[in-house]
Short mmCIF file of C-alpha atoms and ligand atoms in Angstrom, two decimals:
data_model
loop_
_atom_site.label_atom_id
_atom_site.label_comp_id
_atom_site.label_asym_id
_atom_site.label_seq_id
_atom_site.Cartn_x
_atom_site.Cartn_y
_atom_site.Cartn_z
CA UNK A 949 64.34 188.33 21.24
CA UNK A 950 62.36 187.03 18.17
CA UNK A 951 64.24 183.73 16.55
CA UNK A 952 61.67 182.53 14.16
CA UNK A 953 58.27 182.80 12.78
CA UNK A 954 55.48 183.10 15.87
CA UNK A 955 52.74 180.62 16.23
CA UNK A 956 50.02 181.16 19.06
CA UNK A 957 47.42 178.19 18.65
CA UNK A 958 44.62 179.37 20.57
CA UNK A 959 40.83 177.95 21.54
CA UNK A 960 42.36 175.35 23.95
CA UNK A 961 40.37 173.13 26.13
CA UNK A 962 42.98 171.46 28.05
CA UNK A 963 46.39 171.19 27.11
CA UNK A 964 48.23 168.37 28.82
CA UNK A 965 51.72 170.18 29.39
CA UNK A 966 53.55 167.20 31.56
CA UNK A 967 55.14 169.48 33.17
CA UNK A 968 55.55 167.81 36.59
CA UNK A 969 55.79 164.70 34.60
CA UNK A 970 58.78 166.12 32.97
CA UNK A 971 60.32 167.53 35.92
CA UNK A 972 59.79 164.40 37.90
CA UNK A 973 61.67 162.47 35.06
CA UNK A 974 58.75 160.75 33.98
CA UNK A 975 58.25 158.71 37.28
CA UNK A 976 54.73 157.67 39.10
CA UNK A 977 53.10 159.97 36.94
CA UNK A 978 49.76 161.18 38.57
CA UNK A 979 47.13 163.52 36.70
CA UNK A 980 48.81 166.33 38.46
CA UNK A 981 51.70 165.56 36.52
CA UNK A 982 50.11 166.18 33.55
CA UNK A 983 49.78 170.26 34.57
CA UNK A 984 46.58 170.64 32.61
CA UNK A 985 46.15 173.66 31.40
CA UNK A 986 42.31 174.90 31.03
CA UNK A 987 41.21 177.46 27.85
CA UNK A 988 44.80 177.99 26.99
CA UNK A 989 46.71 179.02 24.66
CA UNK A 990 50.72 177.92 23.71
CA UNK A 991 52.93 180.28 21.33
CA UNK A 992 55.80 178.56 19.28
CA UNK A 993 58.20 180.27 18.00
CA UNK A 994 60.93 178.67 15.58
CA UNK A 995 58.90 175.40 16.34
CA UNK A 996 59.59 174.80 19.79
CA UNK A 997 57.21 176.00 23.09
CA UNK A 998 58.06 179.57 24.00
CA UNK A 999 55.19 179.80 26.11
CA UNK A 1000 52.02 178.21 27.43
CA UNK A 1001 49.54 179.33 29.95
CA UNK A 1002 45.61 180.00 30.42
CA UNK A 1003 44.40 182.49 27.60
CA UNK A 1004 43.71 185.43 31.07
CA UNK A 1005 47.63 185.33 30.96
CA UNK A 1006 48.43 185.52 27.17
CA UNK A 1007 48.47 189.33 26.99
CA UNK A 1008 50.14 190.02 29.72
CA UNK A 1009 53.11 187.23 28.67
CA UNK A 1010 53.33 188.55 25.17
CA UNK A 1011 53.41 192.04 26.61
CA UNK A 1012 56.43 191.12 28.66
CA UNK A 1013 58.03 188.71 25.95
CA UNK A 1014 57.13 189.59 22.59
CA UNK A 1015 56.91 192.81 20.10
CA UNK A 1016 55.46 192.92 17.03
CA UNK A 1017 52.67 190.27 17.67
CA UNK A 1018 50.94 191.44 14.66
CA UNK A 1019 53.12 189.46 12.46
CA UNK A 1020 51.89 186.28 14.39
CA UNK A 1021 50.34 183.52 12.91
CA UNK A 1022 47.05 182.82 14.93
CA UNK A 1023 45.58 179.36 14.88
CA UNK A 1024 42.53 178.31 16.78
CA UNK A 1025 41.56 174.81 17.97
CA UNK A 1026 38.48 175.01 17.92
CA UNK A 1027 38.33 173.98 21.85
CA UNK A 1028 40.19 170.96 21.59
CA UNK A 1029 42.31 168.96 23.89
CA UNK A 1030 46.33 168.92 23.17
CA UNK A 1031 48.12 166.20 24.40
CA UNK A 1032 51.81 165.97 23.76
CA UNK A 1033 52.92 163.79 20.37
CA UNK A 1034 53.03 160.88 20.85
CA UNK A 1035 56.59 158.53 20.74
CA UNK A 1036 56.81 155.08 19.83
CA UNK A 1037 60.03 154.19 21.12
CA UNK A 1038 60.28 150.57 20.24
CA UNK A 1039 59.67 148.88 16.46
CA UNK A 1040 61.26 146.87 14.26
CA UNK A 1041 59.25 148.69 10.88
CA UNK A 1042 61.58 147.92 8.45
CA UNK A 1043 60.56 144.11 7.02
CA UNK A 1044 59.33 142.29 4.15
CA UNK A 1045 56.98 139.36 4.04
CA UNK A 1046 54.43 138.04 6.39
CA UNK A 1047 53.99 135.83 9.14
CA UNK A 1048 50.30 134.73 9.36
CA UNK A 1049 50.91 131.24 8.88
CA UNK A 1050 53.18 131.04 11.77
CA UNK A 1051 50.62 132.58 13.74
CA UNK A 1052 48.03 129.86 12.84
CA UNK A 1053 50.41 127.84 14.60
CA UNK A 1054 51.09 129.08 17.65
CA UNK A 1055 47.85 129.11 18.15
CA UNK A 1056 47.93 125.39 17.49
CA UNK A 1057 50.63 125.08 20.15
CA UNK A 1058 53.64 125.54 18.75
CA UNK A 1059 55.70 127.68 20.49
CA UNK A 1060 57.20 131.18 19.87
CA UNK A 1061 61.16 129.13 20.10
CA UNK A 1062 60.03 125.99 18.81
CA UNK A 1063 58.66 127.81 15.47
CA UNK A 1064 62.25 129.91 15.47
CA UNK A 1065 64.49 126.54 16.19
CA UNK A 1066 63.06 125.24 12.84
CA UNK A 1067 64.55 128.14 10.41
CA UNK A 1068 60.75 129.62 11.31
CA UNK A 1069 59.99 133.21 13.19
CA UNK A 1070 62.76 135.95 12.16
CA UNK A 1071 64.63 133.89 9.92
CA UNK A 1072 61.89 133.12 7.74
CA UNK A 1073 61.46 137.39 7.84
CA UNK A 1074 65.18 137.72 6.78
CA UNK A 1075 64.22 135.44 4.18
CA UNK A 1076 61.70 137.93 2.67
CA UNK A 1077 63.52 140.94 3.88
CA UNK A 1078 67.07 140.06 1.99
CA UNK A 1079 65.37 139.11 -1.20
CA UNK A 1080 63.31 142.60 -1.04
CA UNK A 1081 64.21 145.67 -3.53
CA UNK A 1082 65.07 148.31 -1.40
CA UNK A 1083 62.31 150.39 -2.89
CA UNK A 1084 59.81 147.90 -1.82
CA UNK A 1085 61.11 148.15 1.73
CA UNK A 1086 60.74 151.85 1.35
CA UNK A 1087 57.48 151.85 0.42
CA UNK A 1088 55.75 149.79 3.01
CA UNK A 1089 58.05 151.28 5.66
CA UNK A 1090 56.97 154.72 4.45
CA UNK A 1091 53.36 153.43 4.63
CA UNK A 1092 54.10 152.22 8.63
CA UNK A 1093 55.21 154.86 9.05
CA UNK A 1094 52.18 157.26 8.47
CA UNK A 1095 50.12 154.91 9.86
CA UNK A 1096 51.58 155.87 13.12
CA UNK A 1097 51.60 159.40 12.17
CA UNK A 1098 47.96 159.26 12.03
CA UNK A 1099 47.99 157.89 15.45
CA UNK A 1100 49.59 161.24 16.72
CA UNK A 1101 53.49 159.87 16.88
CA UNK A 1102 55.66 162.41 16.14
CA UNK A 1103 58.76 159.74 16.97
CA UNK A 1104 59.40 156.93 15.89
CA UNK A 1105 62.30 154.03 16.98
CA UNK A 1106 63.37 152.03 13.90
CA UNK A 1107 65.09 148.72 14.53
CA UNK A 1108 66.85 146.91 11.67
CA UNK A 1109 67.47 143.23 12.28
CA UNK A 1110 65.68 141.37 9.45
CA UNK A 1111 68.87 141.84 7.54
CA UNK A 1112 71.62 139.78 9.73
CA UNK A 1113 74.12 140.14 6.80
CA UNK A 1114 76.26 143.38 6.66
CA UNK A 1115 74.37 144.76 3.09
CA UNK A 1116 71.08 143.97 4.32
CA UNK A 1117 71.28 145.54 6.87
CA UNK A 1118 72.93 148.66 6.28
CA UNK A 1119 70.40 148.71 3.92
CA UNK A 1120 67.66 148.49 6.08
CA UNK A 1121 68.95 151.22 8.13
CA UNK A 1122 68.93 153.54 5.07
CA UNK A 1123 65.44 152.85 4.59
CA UNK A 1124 64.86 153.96 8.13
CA UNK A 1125 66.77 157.31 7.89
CA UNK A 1126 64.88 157.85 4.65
CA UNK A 1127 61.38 157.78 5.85
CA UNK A 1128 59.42 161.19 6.03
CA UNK A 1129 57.04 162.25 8.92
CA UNK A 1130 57.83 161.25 12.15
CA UNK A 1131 61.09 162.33 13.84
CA UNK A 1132 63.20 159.21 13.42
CA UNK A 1133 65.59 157.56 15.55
CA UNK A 1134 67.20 154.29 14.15
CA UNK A 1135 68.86 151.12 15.97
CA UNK A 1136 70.75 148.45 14.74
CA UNK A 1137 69.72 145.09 15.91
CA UNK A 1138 72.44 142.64 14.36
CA UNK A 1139 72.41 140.54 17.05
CA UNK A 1140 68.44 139.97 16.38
CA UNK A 1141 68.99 135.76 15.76
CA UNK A 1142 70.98 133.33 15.14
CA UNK A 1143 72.15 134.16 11.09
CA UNK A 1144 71.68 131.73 7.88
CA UNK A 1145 75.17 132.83 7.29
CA UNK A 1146 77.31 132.63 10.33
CA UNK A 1147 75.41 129.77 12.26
CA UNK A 1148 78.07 130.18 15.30
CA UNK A 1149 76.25 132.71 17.54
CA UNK A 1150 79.93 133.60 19.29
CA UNK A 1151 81.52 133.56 15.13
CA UNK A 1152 78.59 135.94 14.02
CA UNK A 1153 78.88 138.08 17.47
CA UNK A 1154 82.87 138.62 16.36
CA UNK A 1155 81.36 139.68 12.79
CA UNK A 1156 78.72 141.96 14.20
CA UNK A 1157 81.87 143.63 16.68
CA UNK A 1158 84.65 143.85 14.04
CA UNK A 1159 83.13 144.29 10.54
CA UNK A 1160 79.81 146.04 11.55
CA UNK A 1161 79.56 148.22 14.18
CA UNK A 1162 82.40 149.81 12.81
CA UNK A 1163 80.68 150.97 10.03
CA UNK A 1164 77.53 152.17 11.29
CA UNK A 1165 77.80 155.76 12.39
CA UNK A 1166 75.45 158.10 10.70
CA UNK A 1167 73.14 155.06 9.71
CA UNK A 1168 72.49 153.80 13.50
CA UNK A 1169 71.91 156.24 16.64
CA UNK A 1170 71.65 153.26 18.70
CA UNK A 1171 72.21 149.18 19.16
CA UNK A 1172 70.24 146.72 20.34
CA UNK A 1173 70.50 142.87 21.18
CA UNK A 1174 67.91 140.11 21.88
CA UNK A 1175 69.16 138.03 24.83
CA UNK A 1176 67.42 135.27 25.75
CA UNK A 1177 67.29 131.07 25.83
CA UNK A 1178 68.28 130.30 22.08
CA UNK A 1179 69.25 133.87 20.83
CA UNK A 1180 72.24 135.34 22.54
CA UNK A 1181 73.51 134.74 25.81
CA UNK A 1182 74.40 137.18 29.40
CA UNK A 1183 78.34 136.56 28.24
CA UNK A 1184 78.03 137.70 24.15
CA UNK A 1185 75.63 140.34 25.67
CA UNK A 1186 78.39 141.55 27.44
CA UNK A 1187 80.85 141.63 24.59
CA UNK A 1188 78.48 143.16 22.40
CA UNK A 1189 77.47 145.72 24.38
CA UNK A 1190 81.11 146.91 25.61
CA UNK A 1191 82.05 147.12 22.02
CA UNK A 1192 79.34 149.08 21.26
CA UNK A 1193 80.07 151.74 24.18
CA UNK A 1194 83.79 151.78 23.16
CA UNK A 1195 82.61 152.91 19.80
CA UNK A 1196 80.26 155.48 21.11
CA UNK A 1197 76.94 154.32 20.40
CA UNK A 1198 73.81 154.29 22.79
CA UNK A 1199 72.22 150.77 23.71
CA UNK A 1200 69.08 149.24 24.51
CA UNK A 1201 68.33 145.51 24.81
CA UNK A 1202 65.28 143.04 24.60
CA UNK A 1203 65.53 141.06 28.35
CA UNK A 1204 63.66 138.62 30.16
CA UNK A 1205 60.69 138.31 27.46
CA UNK A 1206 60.37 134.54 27.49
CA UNK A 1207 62.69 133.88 30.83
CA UNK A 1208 64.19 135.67 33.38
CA UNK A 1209 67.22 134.87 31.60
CA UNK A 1210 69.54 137.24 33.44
CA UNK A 1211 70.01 139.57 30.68
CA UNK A 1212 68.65 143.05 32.16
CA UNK A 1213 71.07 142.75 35.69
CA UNK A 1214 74.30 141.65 32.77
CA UNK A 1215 72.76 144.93 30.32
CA UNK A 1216 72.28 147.10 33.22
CA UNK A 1217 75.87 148.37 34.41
CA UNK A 1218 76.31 149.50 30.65
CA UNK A 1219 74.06 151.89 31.23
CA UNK A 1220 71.50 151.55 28.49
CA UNK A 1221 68.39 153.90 27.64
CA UNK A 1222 66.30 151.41 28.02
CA UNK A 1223 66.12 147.75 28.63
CA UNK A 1224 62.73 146.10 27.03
CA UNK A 1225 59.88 143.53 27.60
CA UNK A 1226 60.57 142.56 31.34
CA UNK A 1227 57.89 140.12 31.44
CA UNK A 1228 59.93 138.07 33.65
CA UNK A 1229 61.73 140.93 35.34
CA UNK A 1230 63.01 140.11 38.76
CA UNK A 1231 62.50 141.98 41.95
CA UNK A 1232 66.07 142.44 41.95
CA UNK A 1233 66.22 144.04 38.29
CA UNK A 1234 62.97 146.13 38.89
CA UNK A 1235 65.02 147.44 42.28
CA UNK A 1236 68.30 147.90 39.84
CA UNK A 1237 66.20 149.66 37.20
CA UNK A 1238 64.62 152.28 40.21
CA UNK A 1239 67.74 152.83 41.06
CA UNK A 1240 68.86 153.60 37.85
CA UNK A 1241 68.76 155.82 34.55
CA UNK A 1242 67.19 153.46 32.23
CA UNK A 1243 63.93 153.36 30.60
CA UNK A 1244 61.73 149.95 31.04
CA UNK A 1245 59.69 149.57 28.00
CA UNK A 1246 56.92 147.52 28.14
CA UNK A 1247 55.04 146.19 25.31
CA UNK A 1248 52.12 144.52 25.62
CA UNK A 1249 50.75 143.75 22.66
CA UNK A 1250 53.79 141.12 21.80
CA UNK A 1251 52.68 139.59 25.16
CA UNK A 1252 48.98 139.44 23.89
CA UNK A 1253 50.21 137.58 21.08
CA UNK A 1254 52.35 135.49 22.40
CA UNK A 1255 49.93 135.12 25.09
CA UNK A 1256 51.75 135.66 27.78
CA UNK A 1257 51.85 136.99 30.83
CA UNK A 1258 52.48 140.98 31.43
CA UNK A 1259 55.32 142.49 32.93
CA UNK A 1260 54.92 143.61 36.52
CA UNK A 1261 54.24 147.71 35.56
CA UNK A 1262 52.46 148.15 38.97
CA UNK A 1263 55.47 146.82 41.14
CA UNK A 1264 57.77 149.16 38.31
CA UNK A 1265 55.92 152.19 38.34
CA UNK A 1266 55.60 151.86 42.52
CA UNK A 1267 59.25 150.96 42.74
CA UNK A 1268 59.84 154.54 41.08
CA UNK A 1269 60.87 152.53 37.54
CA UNK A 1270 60.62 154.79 35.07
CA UNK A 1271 58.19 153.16 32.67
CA UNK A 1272 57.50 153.16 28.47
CA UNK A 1273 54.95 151.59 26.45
CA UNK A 1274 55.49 150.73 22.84
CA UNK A 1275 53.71 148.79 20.28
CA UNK A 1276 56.68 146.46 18.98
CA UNK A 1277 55.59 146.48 16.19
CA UNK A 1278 57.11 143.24 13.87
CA UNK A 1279 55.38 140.66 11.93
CA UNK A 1280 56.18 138.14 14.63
CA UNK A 1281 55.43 138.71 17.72
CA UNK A 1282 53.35 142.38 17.55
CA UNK A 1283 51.73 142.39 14.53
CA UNK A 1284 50.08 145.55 15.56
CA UNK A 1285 50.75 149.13 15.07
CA UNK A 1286 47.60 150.19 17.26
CA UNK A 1287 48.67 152.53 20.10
CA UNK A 1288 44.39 152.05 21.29
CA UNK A 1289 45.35 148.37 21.91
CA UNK A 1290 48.71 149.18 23.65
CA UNK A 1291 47.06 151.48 26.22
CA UNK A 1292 43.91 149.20 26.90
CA UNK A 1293 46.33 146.70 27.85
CA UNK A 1294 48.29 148.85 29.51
CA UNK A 1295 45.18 149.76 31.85
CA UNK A 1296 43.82 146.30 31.74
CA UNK A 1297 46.34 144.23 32.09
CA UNK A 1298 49.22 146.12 33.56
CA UNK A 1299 47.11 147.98 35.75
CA UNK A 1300 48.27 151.28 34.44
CA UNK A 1301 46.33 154.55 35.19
CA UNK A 1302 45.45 156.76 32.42
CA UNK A 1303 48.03 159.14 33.24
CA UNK A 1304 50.62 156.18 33.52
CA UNK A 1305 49.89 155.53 30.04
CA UNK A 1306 49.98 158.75 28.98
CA UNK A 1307 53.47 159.58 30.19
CA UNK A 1308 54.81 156.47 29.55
CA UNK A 1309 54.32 156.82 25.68
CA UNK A 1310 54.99 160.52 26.22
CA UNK A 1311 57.84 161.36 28.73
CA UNK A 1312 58.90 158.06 29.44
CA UNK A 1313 59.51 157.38 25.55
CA UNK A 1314 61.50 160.10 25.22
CA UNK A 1315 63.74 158.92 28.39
CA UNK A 1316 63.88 155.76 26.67
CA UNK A 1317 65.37 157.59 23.42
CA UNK A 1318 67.30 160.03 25.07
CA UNK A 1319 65.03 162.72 23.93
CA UNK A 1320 63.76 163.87 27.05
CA UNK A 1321 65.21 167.28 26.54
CA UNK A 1322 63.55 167.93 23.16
CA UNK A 1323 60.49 166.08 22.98
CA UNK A 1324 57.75 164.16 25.76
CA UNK A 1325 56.36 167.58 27.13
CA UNK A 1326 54.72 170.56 26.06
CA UNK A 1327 57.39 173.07 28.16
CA UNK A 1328 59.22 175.94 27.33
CA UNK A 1329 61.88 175.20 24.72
CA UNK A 1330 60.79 171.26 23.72
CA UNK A 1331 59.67 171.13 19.87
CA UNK A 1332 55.96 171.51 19.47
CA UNK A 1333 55.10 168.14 18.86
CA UNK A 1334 51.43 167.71 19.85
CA UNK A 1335 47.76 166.43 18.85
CA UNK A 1336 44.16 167.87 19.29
CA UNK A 1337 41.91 165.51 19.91
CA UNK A 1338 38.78 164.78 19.50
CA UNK A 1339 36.50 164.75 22.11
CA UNK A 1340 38.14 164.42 25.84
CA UNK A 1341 41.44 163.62 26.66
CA UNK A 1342 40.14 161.23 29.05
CA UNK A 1343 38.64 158.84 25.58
CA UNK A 1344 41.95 158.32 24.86
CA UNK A 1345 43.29 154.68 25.49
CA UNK A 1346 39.55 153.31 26.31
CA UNK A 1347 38.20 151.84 23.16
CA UNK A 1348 40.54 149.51 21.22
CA UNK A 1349 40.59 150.45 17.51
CA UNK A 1350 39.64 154.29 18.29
CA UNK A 1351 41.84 156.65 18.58
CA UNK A 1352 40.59 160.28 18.18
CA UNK A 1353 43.16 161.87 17.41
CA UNK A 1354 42.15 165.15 15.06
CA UNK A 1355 45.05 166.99 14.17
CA UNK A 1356 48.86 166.68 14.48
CA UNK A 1357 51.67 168.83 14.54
CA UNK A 1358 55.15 168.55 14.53
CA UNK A 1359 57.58 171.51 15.21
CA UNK A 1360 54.30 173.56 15.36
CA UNK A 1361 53.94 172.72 11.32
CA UNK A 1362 50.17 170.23 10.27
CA UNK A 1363 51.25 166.96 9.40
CA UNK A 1364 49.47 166.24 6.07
CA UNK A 1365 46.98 163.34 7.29
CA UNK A 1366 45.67 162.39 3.52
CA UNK A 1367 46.87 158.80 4.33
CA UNK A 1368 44.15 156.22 4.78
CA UNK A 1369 44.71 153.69 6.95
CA UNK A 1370 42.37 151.43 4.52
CA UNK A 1371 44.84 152.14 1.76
CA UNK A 1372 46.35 149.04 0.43
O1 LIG B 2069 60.48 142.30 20.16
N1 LIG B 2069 61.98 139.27 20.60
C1 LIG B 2069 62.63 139.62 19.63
N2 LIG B 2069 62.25 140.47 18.72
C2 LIG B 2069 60.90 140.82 18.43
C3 LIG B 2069 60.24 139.77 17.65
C4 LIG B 2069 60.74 139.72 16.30
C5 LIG B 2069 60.04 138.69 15.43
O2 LIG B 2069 59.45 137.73 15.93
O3 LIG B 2069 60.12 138.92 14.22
C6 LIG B 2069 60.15 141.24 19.67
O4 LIG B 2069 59.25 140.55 20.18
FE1 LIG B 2070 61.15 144.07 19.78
#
């Protein structure tokens, strides 16, 4: 039975399905896993895979499935690859200001906490975010935001947390829901630093518990916390996160990214979608997180910049982890929104096959979202969120600063890509 308007792109070279990625829940993703299909061909209907297989198939399926395929919208390719769309399940877009001088001195020595422990790092980013019209946030967040679009990221995490005081950000969050382009999923991120306002990190956790988590539905699909060595500790972890949970709300948390502070085995029995950074990520947690539901997101581009080391993927992804990549992307720590960059490291650094990196900012993004039923994969009934690319699949992820992506689509509609990433 027809539900919508038919799409059959055609002219494939190889589409990248993930199928046995998908099935396998996005863990130890191999090339098989990608289910490559060779010259095919994928109909949408109402936006969403209703069928993809080699073009020797496609009369035969739309004999058995469809009538009327005369009133189909054909759409060739031109030959090109398809890989999934990609999802960026981890930035904090939504800021004003800059950080560059703080840069300059880390790379003088100062240190990532030293630099915060001075009113430095985020605080000096809720500075500039608070005292920011909102239609100046909207702007350059809009801007981000196709600047990943371009990339081929047809999701995109939000984080507030430049805010720290109930308007800004509630405000913040607004800004997130407003954008245009990528699917968007927002988190709150109260709990980001210690606040101007409420200098007592157990005062300002009761603040964040009773007066705003209470009044974040609609505006905040998810909640996040920074734990760590002068942020918030294991036990205000705890309380935050159980109060979140009570009020229905999905978590995630930033753990062991300077320390193995102990804040992924305390985050853990909540349940969360994902628990992120893991440089210093125990062999007990990376056991606990096999065992386990949630996503670890890795992000190595914050590590680059910090200069740090890299989380453990290999022992992860071997464990049976189910792994993410993300860009981070903040004016602090990941001043990048490259996804090239992200996936050389990934494969330099973190020893990550192509495949790995693939999935993980495919399937495994969408785990880490709670999207894995709609988005990650190019199967039967998942929106048609993909890219052609240009050239082979296998250029993807191998030169830093290229990323050939031609053409992207989002519930089998172009994405407008007039946006120039030189544009001011
Ligand atoms: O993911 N670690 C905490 N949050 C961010 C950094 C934010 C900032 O420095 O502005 C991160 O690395
Ligand atoms: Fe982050």
């Amino acid at each position: 039975m027809r539900t919508g308007p038919l799409k059959i792109f055609k002219d494939i070279g190889e589409l990248l399905t993930l199928r046995r990625a998908n099935e396998a829940g996005g863990r130890k993703v191999e090339e098989v896993d990608l289910s490559i299909v060779k010259d095919a061909v994928l109909v949408c209907e109402a936006g969403r895979v209703a069928w993809v297989g080699p073009s020797a198939m496609f009369t035969q399926a739309i004999q058995q499935q469809w009538a009327g395929i005369e009133a189909a919208e054909f759409i060739s390719l031109g030959g090109r690859d398809v890989v999934p769309g990609f999802i960026e399940c981890h930035t904090h877009l939504v800021f004003a200001g800059s950080r560059a001088q703080e840069f300059e001195w880390r790379i003088r020595g100062q240190s990532y906490q030293e630099i915060a422990a001075k009113g430095g790092g985020i605080l000096s980013t809720v500075k500039s975010t608070r005292s920011a019209p909102t239609e100046e946030l909207r702007s350059t967040a809009q801007r981000r935001a196709e600047k990943f679009l371009h990339q081929g990221v047809t999701t995109l995490e939000v984080k507030s947390g430049y805010g720290l005081d109930l308007e800004t950000e509630l405000r913040c969050l607004k800004v997130a829901k407003s954008l245009k382009g990528p699917r968007i999923i927002t988190t709150y991120l109260g709990p980001h630093s210690r606040s101007p306002d409420v200098p007592d990190f157990d005062n300002y956790m009761k603040m964040v518990c009773e007066d705003v988590l209470p009044r974040l539905s609609g505006l905040a699909d998810r909640v996040d916390i920074y734990v760590e060595q002068g942020f918030f500790s294991v036990a205000q972890a705890k309380t935050y996160l159980s109060a979140a949970r009570r009020l229905g709300f999905q978590l995630t948390a930033h753990v062991e990214q300077l320390s193995d502070f102990g804040g992924g085995l305390a985050a853990l029995p909540f349940k969360p979608q994902s628990l992120d950074h893991l440089v210093f990520a125990s062999d007990e947690l990376i056991d606990a997180l096999a065992q386990s539901e949630t996503t670890a997101v890795l992000l190595p581009a914050s590590d680059l910049y910090l200069r740090m080391q890299y989380p453990r993927a290999r022992r992860m992804i071997d464990s049976g982890v189910r792994v993410a990549i993300s860009t981070d992307f903040n004016p602090g720590t990941s001043p990048t929104q490259d996804l090239s960059l992200v996936g050389c490291l990934s494969r330099l650094e973190m020893r990550m096959t192509l495949p790995e990196v693939i999935g993980a900012f495919t399937i495994g993004a969408a785990h880490a979202l709670g999207l894995q039923a709609e988005v990650g994969s190019l199967t039967v009934g998942k929106c048609a969120d993909f890219c052609a690319v240009e050239g082979s699949w296998r250029d993807l992820f191998y030169s830093v600063g290229d990323h050939p992506i031609q053409a992207v689509y989002k519930m089998a509609e172009p994405i407008e890509l007039s946006y120039s990433s030189s544009t001011p």
